[in-house]
mmCIF file of C-alpha atoms in Angstrom:
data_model
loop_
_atom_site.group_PDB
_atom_site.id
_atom_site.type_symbol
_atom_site.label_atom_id
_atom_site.label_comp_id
_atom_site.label_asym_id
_atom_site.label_seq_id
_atom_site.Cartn_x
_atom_site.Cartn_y
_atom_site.Cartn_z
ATOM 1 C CA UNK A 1 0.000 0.000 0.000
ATOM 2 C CA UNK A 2 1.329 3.807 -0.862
ATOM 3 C CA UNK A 3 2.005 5.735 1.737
ATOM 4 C CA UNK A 4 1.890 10.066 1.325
ATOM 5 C CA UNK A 5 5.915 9.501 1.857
ATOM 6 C CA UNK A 6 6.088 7.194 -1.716
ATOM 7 C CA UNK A 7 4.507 10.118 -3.548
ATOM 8 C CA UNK A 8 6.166 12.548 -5.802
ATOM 9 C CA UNK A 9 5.865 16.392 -5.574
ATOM 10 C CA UNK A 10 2.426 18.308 -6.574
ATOM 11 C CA UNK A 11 3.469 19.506 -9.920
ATOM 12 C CA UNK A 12 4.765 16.184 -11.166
ATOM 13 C CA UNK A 13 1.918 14.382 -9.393
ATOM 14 C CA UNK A 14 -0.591 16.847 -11.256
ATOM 15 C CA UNK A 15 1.414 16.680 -14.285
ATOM 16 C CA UNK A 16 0.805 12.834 -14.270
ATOM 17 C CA UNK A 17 -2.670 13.050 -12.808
ATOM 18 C CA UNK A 18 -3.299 15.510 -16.294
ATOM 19 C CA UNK A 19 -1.962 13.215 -18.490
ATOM 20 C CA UNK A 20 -4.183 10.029 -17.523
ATOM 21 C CA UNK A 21 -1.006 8.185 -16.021
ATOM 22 C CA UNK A 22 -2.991 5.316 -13.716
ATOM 23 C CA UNK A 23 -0.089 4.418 -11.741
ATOM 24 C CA UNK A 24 -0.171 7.892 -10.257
ATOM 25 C CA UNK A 25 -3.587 7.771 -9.551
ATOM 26 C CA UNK A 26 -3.409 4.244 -7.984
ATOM 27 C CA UNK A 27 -0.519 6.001 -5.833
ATOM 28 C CA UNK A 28 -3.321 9.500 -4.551
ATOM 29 C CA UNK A 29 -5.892 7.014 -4.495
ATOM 30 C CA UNK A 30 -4.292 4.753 -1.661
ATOM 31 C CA UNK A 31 -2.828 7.382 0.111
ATOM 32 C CA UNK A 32 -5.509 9.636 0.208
ATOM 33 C CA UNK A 33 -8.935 7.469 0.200
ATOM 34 C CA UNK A 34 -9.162 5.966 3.843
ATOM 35 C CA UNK A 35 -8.805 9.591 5.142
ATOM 36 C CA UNK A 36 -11.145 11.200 2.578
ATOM 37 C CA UNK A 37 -13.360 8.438 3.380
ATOM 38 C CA UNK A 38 -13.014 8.664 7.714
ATOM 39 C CA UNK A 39 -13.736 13.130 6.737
ATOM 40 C CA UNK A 40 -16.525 12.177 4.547
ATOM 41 C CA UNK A 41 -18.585 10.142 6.969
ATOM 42 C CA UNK A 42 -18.542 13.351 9.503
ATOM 43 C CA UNK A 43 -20.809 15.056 7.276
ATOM 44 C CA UNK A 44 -23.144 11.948 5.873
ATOM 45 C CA UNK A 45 -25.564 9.696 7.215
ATOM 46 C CA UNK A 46 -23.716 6.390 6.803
ATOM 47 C CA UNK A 47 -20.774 4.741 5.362
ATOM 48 C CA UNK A 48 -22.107 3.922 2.019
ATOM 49 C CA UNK A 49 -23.080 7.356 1.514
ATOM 50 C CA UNK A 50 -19.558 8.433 2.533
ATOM 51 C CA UNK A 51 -17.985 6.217 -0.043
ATOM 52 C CA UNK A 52 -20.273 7.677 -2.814
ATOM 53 C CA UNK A 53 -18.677 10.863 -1.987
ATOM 54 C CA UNK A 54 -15.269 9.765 -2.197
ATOM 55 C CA UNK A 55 -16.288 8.277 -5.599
ATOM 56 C CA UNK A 56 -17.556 11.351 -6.634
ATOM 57 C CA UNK A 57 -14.579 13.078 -5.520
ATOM 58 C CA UNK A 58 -12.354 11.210 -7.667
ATOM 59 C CA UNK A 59 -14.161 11.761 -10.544
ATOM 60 C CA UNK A 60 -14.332 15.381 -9.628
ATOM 61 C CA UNK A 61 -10.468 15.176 -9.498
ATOM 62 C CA UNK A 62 -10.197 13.861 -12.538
ATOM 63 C CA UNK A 63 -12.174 16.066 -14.711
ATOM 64 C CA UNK A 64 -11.414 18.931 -12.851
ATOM 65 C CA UNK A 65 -7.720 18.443 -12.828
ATOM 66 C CA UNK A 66 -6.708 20.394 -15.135
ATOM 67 C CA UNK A 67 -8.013 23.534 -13.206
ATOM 68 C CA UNK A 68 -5.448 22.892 -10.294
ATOM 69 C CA UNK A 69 -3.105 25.902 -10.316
ATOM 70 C CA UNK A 70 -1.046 24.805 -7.565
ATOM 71 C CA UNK A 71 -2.064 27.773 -5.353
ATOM 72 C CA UNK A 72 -2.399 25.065 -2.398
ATOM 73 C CA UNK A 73 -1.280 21.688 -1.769
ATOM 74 C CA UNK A 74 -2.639 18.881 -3.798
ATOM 75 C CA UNK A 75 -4.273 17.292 -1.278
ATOM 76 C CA UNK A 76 -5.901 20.575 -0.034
ATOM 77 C CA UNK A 77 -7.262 21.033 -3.134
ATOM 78 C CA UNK A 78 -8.921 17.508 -3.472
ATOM 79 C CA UNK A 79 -10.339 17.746 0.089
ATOM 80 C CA UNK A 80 -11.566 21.043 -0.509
ATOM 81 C CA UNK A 81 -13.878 19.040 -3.428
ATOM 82 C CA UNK A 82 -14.002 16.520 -0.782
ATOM 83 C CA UNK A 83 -15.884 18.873 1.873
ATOM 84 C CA UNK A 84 -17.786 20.468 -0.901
ATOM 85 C CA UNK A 85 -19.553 17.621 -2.052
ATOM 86 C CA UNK A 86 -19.842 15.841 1.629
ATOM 87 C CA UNK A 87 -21.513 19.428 2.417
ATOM 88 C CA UNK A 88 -23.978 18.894 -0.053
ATOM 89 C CA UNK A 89 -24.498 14.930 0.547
ATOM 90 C CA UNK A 90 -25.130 16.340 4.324
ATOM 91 C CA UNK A 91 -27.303 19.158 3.692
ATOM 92 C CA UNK A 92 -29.744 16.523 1.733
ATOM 93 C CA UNK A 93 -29.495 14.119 4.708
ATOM 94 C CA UNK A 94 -30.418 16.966 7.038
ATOM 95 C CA UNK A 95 -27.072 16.098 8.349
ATOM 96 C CA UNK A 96 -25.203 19.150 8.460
ATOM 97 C CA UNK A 97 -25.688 22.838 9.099
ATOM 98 C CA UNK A 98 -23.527 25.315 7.224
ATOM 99 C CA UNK A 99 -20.427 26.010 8.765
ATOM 100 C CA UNK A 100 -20.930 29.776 8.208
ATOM 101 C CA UNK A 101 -23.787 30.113 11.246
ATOM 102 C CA UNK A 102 -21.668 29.188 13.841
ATOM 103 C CA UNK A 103 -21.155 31.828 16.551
ATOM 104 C CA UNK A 104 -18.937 31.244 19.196
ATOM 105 C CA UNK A 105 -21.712 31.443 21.482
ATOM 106 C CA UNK A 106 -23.084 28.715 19.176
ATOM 107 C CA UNK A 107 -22.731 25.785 21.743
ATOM 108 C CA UNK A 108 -22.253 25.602 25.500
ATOM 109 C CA UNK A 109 -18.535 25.581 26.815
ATOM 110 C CA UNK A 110 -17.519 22.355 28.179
ATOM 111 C CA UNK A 111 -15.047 24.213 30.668
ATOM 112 C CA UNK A 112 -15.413 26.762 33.108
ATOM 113 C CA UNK A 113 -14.612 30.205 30.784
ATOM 114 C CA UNK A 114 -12.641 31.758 33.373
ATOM 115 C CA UNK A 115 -9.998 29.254 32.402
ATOM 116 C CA UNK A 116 -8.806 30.528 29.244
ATOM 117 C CA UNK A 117 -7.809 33.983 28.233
ATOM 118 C CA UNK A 118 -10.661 36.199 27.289
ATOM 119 C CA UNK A 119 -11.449 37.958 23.649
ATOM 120 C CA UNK A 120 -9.479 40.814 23.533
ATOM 121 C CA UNK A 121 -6.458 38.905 24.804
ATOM 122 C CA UNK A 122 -3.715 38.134 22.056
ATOM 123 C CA UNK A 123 -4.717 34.349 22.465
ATOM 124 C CA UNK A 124 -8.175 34.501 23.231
ATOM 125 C CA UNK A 125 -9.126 30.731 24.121
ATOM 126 C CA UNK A 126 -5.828 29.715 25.305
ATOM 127 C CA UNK A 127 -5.265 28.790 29.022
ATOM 128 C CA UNK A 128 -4.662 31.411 31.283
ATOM 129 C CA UNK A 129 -1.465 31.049 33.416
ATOM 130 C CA UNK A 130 -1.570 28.073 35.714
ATOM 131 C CA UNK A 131 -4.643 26.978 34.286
ATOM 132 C CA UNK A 132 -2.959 24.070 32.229
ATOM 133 C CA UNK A 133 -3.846 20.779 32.880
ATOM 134 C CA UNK A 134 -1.006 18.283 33.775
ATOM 135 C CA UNK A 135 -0.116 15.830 31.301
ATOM 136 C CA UNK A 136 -0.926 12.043 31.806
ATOM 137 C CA UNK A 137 1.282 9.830 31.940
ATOM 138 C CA UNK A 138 1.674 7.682 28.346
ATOM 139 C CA UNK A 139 -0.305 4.046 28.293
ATOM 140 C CA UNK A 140 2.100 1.329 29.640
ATOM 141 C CA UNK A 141 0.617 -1.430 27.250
ATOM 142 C CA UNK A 142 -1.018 -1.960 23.629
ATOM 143 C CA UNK A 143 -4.485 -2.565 25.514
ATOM 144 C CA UNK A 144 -4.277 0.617 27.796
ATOM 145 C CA UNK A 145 -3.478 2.285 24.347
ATOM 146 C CA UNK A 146 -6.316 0.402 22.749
ATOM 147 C CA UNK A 147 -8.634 1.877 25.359
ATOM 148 C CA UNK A 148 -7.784 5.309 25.138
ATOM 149 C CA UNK A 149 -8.181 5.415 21.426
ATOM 150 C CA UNK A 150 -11.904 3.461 22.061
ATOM 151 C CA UNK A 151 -12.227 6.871 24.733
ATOM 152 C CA UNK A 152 -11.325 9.075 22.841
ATOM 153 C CA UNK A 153 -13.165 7.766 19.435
ATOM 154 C CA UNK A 154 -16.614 7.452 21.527
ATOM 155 C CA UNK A 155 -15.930 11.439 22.938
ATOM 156 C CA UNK A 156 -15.278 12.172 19.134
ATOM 157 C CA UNK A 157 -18.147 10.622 18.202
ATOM 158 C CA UNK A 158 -20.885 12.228 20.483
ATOM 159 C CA UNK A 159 -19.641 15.838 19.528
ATOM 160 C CA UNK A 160 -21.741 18.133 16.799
ATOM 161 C CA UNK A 161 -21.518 17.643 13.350
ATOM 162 C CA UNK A 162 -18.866 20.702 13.025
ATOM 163 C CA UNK A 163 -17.124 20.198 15.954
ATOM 164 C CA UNK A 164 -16.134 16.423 15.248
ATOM 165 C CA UNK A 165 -14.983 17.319 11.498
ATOM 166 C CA UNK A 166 -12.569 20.240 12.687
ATOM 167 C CA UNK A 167 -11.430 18.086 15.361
ATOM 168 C CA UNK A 168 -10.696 14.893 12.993
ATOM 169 C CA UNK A 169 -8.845 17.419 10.253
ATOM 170 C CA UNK A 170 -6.730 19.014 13.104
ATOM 171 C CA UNK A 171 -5.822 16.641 15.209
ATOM 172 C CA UNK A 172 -6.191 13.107 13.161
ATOM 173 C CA UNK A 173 -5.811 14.309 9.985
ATOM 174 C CA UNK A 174 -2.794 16.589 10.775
ATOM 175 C CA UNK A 175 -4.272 19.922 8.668
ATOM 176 C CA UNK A 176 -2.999 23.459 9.828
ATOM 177 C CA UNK A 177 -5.443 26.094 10.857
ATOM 178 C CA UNK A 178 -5.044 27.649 7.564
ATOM 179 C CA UNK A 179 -5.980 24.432 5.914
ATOM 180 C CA UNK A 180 -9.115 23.828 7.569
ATOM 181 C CA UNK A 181 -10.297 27.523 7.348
ATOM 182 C CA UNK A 182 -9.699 26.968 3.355
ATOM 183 C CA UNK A 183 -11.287 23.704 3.214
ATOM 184 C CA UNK A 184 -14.340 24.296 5.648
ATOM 185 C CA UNK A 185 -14.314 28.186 4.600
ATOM 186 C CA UNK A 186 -14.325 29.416 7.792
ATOM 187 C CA UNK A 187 -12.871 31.941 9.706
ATOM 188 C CA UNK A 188 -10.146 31.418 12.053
ATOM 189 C CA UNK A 189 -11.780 32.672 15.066
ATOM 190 C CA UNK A 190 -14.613 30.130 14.476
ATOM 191 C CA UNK A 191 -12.318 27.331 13.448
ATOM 192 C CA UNK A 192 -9.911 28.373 17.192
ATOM 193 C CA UNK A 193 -13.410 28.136 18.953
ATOM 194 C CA UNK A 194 -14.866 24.757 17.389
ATOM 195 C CA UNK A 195 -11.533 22.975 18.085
ATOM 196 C CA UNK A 196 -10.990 24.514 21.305
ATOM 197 C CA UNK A 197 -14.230 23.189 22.537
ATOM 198 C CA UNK A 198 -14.122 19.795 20.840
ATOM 199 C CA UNK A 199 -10.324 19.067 22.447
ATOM 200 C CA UNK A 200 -12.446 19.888 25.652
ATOM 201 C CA UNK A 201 -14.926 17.167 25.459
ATOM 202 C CA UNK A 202 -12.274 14.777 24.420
ATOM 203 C CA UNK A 203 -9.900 16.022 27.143
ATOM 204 C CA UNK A 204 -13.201 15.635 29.753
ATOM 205 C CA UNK A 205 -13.699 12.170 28.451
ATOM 206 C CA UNK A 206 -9.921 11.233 28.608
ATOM 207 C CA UNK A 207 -9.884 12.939 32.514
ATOM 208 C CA UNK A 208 -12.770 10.663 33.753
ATOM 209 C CA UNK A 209 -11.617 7.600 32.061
ATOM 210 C CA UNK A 210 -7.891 8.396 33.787
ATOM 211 C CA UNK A 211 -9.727 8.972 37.120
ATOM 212 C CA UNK A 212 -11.494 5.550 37.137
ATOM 213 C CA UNK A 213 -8.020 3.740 36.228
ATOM 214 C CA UNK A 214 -6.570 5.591 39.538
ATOM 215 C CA UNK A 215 -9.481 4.401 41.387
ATOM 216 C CA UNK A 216 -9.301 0.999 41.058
ATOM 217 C CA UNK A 217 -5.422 0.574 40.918
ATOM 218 C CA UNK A 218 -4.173 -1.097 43.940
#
């Protein structure tokens, strides 16, 4: 299987990708799929609906390929087509609302305010000084490991439709800030404040499952 690492640069990719070469798409297409499909699935009713959009991605890719000026990543680019037609998948499904409605006072905060800096500061919705949690320590085996990913993955799973896609972008995914406010078109205040309060329902779940190991340790 073809890892990101195996592939070549964007402009020879795209160069390849323009001039029907199948190897090269066979090369995007197992890189890039599982993720597109694991994105997709945030914004659809079910998983065969979430492959349908990757499908329809691809063939977006491919007609459309021709249009890619370079002006982002590759990748960017095809997740922005990505989002777009997941958005639209949603929005049929009454799945999803549009991004672009979101306040910040759009959903309750999941830790007290007073925590983090306020707006105004220059890192609004950072912790204040001596706020910061303490780290935990790292899981000693593979099925300690194994049950924090199940914690965190349920915690993922019971946020809002938003909050759970910026989450999996950022922080499984690996986008920048600047990625996600391209591909979700959305400002980066909005983007700071979904992510902010979606690492604090995962970090809530992650703190009681933590506290329930220390209880019953010997």
């Amino acid at each position: 299987m073809s890892s990101e690492g195996t592939l070549p640069p964007d402009d020879v990719l795209a160069d390849r990708l323009r001039a029907g070469d199948e190897r090269s798409f066979q090369l995007v297409l197992d890189a890039w799929s599982a993720s597109m499909l694991r994105l997709a699935r945030s914004f659809v009713s079910s998983n065969a609906s979430a492959e349908e959009v990757v499908q329809e991605t691809w063939l977006a890719v491919i007609r459309g390929i021709d249009g890619f000026e370079g002006r982002s990543a590759l990748k960017t680019w095809v997740f922005r087509i990505l989002v777009n037609t997941a958005k639209k998948r949603g929005t049929k499904e009454s799945r999803t609302i549009p991004f672009g409605s979101m306040t910040p006072d759009d959903e309750a905060a999941t830790v007290e305010p007073s925590r983090f800096q306020p707006v105004g500061d220059p890192y609004p919705g950072h912790w204040r000084p001596g706020e910061k949690p303490q780290r935990w320590s790292e899981p000693e085996n593979a099925a300690e490991r194994s049950e924090v990913l199940r914690t965190v993955a349920a915690a993922v799973a019971t946020l809002a439709d938003r909050s759970r896609i910026v989450i999996t972008l950022r922080d499984m995914e690996g986008y920048s800030s600047e990625e996600v406010c391209e591909m979700l078109d959305i400002s980066p205040g909005n983007q700071r404040v979904i992510l902010h309060r979606a690492r604090a329902v995962v970090r809530a779940a992650l703190a009681g499952y933590f506290d329930a190991e220390r209880s019953v340790s010997p």
